[in-house]
Coordinates of N, CA and C and ligand atoms in Angstrom, one line a residue:
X11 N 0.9 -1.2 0.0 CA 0.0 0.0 0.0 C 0.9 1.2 0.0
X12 N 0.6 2.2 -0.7 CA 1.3 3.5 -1.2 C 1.1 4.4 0.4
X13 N 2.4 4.7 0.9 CA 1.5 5.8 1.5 C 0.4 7.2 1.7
X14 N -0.4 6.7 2.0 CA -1.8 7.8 2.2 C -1.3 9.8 2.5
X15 N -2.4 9.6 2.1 CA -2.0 11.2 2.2 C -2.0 11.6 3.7
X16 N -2.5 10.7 4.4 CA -3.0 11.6 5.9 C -1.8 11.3 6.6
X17 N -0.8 10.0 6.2 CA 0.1 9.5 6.5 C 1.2 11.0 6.2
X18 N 1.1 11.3 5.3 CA 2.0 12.6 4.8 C 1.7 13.5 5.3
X19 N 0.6 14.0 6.2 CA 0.0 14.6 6.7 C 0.5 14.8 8.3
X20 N 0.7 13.7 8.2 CA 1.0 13.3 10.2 C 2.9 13.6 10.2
X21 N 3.6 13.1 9.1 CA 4.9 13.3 8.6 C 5.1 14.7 8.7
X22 N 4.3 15.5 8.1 CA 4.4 17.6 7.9 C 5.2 17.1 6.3
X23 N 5.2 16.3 5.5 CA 5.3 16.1 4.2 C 4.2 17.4 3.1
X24 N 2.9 17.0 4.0 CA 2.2 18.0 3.6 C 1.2 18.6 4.6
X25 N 0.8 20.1 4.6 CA 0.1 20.2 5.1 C -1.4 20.2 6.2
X26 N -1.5 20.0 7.0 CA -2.7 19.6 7.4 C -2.9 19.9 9.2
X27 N -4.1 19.7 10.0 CA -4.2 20.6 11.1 C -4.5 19.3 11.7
X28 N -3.0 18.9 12.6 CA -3.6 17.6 13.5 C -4.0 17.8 14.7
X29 N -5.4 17.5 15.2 CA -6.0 17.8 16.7 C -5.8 16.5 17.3
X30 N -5.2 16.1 17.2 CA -4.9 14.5 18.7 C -3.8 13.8 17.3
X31 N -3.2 13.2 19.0 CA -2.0 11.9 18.0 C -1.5 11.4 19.5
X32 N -2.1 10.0 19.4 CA -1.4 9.3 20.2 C -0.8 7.8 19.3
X33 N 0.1 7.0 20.3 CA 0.7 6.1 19.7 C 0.3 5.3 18.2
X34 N -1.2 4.8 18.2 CA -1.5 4.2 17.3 C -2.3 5.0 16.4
X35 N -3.2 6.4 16.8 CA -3.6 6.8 15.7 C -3.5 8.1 16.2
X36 N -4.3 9.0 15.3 CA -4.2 10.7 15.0 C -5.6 10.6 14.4
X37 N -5.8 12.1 14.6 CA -7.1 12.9 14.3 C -6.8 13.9 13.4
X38 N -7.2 14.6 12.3 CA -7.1 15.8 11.7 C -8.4 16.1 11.6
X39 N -8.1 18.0 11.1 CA -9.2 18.4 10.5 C -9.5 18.0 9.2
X40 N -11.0 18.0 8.7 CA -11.3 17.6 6.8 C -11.1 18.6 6.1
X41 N -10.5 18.7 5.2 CA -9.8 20.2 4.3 C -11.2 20.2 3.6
X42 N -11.9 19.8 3.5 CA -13.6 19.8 2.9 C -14.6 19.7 3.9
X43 N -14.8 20.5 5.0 CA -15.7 19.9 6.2 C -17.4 19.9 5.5
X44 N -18.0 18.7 6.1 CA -19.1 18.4 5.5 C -20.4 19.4 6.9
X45 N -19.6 19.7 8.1 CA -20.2 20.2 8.7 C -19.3 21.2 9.4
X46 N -19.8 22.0 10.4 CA -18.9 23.1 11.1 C -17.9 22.5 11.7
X47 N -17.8 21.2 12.1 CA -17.1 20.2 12.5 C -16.8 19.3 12.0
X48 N -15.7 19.1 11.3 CA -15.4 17.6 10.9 C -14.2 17.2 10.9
X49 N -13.5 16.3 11.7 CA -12.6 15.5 11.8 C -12.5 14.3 11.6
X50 N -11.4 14.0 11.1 CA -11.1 12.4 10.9 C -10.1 11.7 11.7
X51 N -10.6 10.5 12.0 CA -9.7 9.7 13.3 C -8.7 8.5 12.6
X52 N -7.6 8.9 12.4 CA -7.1 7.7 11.5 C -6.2 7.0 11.9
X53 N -5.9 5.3 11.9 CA -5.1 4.4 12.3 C -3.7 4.4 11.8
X54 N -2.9 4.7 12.8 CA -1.1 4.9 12.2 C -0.9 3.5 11.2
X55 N -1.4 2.5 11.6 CA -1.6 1.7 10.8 C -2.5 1.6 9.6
X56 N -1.5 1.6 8.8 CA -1.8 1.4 6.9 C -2.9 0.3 6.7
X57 N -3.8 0.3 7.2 CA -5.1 -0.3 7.0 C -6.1 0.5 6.0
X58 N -6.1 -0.1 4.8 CA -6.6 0.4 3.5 C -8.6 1.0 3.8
X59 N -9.3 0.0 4.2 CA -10.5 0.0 4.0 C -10.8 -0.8 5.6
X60 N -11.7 0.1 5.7 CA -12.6 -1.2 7.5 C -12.5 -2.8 7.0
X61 N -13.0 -2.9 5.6 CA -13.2 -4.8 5.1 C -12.0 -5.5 4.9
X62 N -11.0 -4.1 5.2 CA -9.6 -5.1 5.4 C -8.9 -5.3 6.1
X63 N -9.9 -4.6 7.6 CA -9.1 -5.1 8.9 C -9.2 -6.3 9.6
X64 N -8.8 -7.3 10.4 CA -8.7 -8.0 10.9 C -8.7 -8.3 12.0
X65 N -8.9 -9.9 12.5 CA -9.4 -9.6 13.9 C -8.6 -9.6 15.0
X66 N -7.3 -9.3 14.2 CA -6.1 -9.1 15.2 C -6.2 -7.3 15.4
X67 N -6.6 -6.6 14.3 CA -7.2 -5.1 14.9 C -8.4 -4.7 15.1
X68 N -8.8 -5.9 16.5 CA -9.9 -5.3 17.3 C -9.6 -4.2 17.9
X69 N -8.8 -4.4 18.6 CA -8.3 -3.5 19.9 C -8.0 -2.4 19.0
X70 N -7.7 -1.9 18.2 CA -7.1 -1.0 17.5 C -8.3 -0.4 17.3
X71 N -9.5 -0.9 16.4 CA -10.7 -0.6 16.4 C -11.5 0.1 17.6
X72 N -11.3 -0.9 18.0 CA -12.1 -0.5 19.3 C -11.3 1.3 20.1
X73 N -10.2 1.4 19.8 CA -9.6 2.2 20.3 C -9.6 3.5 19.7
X74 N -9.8 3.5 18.2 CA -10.3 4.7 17.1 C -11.2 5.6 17.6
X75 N -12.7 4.4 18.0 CA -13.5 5.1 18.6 C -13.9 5.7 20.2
X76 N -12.9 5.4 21.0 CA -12.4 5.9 22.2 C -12.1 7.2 21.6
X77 N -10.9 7.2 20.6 CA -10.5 8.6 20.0 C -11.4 9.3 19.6
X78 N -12.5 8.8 18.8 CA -13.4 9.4 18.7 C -14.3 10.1 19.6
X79 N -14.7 9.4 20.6 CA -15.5 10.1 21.6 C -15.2 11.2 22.4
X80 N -13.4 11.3 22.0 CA -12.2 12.4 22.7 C -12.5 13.5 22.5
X81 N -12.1 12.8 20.8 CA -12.1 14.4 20.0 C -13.1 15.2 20.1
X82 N -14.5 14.8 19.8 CA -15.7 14.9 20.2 C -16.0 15.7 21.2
X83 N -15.6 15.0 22.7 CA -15.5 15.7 24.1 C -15.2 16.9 23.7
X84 N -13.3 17.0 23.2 CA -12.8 17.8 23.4 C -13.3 19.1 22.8
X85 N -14.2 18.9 21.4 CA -14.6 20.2 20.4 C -15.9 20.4 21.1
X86 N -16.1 20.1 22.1 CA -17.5 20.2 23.2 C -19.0 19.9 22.3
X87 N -18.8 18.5 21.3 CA -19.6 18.1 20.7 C -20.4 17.3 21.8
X88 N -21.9 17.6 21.9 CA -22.5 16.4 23.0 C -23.5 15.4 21.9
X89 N -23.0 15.5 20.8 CA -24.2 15.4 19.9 C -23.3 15.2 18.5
X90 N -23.0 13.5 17.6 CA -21.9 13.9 16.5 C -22.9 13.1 15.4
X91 N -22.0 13.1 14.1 CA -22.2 12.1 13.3 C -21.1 11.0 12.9
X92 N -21.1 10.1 13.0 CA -20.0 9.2 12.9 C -20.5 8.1 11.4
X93 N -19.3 8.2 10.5 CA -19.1 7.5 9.3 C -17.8 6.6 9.0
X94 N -18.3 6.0 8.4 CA -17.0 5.2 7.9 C -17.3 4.7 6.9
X95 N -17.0 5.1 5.5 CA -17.1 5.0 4.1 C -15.8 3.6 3.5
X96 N -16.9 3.0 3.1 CA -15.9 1.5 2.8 C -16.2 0.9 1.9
X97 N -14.8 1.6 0.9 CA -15.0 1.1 -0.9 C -16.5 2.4 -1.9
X98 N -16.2 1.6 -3.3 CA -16.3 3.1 -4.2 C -17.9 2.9 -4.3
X99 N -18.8 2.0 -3.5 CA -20.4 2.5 -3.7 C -20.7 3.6 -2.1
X100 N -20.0 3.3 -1.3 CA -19.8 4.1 -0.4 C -19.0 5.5 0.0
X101 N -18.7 5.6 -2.0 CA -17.8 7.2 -1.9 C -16.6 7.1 -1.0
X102 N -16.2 6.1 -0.6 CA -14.8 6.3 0.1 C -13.8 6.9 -1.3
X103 N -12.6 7.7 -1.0 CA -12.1 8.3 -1.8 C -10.8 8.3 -1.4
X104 N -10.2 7.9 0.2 CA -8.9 8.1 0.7 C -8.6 6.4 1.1
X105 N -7.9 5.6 0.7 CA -7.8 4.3 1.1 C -6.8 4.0 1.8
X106 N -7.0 4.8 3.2 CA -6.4 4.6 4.4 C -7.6 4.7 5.1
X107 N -8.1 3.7 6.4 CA -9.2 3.9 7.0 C -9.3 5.0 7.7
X108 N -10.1 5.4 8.0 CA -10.5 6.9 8.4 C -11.9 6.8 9.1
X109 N -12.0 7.4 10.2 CA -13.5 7.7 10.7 C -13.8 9.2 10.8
X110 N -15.0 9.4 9.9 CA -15.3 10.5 9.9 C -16.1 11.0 11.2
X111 N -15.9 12.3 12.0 CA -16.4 12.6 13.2 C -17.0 14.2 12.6
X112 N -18.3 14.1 12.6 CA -18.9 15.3 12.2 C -20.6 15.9 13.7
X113 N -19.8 17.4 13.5 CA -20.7 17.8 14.7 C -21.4 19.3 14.1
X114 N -21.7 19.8 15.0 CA -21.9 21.7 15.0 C -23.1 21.4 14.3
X115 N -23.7 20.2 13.6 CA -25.7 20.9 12.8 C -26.1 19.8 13.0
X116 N -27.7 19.9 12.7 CA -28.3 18.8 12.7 C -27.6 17.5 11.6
X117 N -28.2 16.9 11.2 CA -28.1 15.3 10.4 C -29.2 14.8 10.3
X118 N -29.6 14.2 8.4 CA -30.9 13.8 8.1 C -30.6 12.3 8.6
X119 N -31.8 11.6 8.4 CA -31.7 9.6 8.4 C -32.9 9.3 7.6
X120 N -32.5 8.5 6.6 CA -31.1 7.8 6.2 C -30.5 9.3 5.8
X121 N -28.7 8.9 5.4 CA -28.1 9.5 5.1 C -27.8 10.3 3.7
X122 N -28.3 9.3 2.5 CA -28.6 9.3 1.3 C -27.2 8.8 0.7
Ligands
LIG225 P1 -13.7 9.4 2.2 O1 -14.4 10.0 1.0 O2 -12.5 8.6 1.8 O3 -14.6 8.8 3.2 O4 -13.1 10.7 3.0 C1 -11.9 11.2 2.7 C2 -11.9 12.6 3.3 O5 -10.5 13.1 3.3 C3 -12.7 13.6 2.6 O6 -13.7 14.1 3.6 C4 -11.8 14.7 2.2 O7 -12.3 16.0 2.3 C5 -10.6 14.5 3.1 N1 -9.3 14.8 2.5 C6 -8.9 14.5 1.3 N2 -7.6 15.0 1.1 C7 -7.3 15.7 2.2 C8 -6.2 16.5 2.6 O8 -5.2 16.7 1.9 N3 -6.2 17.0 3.9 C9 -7.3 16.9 4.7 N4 -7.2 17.4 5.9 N5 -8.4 16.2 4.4 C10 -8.4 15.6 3.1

């Protein structure tokens, strides 16, 4: 797997605004935010898509979204939307896993 952009991101290779980094993963802002809040929580580990993790990255998983509930705390979100786009009928577009953490407005259901 090529290194990811967010990977180049976490490097200072290129540009980007990281709000959390601990050992296994990091958080940025979305250079496209879909709401007044949107961050992504992503695994230091080169894990292309969610359908290509494994069940040896439970704990990793499971730990994303701890990060998630952080970041969240932290941007004094009590209220988010949480995504995870996996593969191209799901508009995934960055193939490094990523959870998307979106706050600050309402949110329809379904999603469309
Ligand atoms: P996906 O479509 O794969 O679920 O989400 C990829 C996300 O990465 C999109 O929301 C997009 O705006 C964001 N993104 C793509 N390139 C960059 C970048 O260079 N910097 C940052 N901060 N976000 C990016």
């Amino acid at each position: 797997m090529d290194e990811s952009i967010f990977i180049k991101i976490l490097k200072k290779e290129i540009p980007g605004e990281i709000v959390y980094e601990d050992n296994d993963c990091f958080a940025i802002k979305d250079i496209n935010p879909q709401a007044p809040i949107h961050m992504l929580v992503i695994p230091k580990k080169p894990i292309e898509r969610l359908s290509e993790a494994s069940p040896q990255d439970s704990v990793l998983l499971g730990h994303l979204l701890t990060v998630v509930r952080k970041v969240a705390k932290n941007r004094g979100l009590d209220s988010f939307r949480v995504a995870i786009n996996d593969g191209v009928d799901a508009c995934q577009s960055v193939y490094q896993l990523h959870i998307h953490v979106m706050g600050g407005r309402g949110f329809a259901w379904p999603p469309g």
